[in-house]
PDB file of C-alpha atoms in Angstrom:
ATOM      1  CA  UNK A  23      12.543  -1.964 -30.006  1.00 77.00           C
ATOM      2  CA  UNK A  24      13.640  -0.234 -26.994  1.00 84.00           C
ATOM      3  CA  UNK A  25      11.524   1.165 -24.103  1.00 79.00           C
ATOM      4  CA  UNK A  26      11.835   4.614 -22.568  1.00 82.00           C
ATOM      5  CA  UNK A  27      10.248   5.574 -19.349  1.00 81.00           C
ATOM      6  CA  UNK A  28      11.017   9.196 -18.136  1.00 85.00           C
ATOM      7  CA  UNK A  29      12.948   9.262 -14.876  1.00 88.00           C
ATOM      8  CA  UNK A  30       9.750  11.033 -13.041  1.00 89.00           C
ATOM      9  CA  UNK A  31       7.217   8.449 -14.294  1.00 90.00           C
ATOM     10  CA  UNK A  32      10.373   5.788 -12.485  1.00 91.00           C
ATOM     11  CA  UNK A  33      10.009   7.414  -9.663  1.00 93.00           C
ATOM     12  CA  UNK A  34       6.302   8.245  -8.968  1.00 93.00           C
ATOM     13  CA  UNK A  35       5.520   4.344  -9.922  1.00 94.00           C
ATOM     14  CA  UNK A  36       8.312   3.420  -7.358  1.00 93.00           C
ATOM     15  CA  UNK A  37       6.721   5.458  -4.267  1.00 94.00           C
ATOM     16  CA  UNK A  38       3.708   4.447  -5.209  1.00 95.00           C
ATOM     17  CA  UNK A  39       4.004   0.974  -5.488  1.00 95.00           C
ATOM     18  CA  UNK A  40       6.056   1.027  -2.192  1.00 95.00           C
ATOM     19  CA  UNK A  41       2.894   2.955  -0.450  1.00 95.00           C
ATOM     20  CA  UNK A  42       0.549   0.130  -1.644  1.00 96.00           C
ATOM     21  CA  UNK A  43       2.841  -2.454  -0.440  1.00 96.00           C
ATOM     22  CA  UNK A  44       3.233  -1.007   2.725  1.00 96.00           C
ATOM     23  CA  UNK A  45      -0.674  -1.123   3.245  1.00 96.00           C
ATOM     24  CA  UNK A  46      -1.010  -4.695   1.735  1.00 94.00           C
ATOM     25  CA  UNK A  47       1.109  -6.025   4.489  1.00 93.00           C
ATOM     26  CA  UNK A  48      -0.765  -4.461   7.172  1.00 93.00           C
ATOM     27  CA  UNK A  49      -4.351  -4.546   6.142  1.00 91.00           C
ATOM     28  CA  UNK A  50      -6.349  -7.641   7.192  1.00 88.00           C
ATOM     29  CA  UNK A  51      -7.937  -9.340   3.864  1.00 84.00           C
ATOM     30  CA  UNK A  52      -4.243  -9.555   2.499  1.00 87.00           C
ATOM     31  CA  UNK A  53      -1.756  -9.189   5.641  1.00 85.00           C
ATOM     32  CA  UNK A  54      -2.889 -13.312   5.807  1.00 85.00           C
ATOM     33  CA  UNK A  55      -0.373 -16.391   5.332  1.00 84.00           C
ATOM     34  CA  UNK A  56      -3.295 -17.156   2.479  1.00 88.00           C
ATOM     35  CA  UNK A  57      -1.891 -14.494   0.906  1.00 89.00           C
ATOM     36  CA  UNK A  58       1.388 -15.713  -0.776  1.00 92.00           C
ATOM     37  CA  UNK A  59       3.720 -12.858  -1.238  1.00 91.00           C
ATOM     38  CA  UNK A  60       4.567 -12.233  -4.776  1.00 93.00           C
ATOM     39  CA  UNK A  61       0.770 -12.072  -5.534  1.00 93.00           C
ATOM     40  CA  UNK A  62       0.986  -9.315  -2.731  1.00 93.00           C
ATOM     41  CA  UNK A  63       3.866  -7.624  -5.368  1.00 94.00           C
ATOM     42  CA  UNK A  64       2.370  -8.240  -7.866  1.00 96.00           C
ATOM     43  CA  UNK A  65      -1.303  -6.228  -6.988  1.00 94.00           C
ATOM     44  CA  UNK A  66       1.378  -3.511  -5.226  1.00 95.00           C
ATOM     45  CA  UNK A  67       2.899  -3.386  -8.555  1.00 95.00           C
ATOM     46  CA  UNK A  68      -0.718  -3.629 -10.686  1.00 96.00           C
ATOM     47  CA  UNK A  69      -2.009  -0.778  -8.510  1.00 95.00           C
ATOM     48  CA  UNK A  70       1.256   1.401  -8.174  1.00 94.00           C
ATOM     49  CA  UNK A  71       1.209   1.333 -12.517  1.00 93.00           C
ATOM     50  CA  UNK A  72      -2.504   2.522 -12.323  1.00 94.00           C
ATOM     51  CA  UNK A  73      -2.164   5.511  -9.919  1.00 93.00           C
ATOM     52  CA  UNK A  74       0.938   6.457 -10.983  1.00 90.00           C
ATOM     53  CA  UNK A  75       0.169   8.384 -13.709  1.00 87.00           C
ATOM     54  CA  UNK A  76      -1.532  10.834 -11.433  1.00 90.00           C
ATOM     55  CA  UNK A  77       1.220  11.211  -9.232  1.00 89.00           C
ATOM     56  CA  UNK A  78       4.199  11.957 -12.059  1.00 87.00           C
ATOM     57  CA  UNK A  79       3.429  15.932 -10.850  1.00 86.00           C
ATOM     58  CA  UNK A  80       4.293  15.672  -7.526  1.00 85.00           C
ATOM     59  CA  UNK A  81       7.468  12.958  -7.832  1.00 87.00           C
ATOM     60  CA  UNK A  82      10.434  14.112  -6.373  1.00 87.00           C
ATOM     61  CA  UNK A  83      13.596  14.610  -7.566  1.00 86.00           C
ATOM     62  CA  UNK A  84      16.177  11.775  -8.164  1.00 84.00           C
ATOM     63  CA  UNK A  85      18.426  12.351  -6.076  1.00 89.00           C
ATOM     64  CA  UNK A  86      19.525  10.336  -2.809  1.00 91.00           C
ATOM     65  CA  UNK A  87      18.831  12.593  -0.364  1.00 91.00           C
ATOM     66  CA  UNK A  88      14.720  13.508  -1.925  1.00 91.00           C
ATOM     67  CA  UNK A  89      14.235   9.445  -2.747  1.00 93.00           C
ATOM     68  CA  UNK A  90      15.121   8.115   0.631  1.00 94.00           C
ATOM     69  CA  UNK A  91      13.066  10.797   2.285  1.00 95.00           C
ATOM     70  CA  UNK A  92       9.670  10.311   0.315  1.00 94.00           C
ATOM     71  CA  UNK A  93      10.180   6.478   0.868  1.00 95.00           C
ATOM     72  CA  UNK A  94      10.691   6.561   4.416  1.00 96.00           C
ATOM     73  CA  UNK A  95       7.288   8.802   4.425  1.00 96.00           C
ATOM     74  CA  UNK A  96       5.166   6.172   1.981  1.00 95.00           C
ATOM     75  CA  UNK A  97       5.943   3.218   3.957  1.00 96.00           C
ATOM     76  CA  UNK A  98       4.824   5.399   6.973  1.00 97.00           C
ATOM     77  CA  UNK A  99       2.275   6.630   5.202  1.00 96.00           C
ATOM     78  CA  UNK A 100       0.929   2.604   3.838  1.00 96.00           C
ATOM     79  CA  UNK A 101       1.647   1.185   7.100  1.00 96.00           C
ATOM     80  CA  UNK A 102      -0.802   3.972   9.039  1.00 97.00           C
ATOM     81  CA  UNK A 103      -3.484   3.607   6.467  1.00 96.00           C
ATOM     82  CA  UNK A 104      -3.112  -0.740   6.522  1.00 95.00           C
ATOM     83  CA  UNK A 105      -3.045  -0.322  10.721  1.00 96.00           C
ATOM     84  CA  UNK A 106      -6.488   2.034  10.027  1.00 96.00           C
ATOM     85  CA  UNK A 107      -8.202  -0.898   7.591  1.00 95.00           C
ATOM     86  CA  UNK A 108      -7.040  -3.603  10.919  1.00 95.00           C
ATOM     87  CA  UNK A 109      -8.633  -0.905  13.204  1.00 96.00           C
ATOM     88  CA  UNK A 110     -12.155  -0.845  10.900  1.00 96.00           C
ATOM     89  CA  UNK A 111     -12.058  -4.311  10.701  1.00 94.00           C
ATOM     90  CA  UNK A 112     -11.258  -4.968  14.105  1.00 94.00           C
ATOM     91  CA  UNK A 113     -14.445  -2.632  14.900  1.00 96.00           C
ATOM     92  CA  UNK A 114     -16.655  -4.671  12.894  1.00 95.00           C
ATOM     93  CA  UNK A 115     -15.831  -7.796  13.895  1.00 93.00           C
ATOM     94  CA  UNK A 116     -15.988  -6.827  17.536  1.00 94.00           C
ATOM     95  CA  UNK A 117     -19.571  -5.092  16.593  1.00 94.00           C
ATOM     96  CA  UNK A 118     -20.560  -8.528  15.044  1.00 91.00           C
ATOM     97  CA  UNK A 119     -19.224 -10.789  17.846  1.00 91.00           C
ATOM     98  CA  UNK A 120     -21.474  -8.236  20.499  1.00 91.00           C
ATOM     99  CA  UNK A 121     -24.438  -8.935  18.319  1.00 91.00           C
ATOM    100  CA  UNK A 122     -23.893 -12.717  18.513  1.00 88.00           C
ATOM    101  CA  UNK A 123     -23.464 -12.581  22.413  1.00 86.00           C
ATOM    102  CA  UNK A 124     -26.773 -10.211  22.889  1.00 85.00           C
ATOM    103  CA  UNK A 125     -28.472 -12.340  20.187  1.00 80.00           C
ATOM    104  CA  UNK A 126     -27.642 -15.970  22.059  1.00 75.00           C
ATOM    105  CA  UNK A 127     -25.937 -17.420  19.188  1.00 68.00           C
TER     106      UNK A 127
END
């Protein structure tokens, strides 16, 4: 039995499992040392298969050049969107620790 995968489904599932990584390293709930790191893969790689599919349309082509570009622009991409969840959670938990202080807790 062999398996055959189409070099644009490859490719979408690559960038967007490389996205998702990006923003599991930065985002709070998993950027922890709780976290280990191949569960962190794993999910990236869980999550990547799931959206992929959607993404096979807009996949570049595979070619050095197109790859390395659309990589460099995911993990920019992840890393802004992890540094935005640390920003919302940051505001909550700043939010929460005002409350305490006004509330004498």
């Amino acid at each position: 039995m062999t398996l055959q995968i189409g070099t644009a489904n490859l490719v979408a599932f690559l960038l967007c499992a490389l996205r998702i990584a990006a923003w599991l390293e930065v985002a709070p709930p998993f950027a922890t040392a709780g976290t280990p790191r191949t569960v962190r893969v794993m999910l990236a790689a869980a999550i990547g298969l799931a959206v992929s599919s959607n993404t096979v349309a807009h996949a570049p082509s595979a070619e050095f050049g197109p790859l390395i570009s659309s990589a460099v622009v995911q993990l920019f991409i992840g890393a802004s969107l992890g540094f935005l969840t640390r920003l919302l959670f940051a505001a909550v938990e700043s939010a929460g620790s005002l409350i305490d202080l006004a509330g004498g807790f």
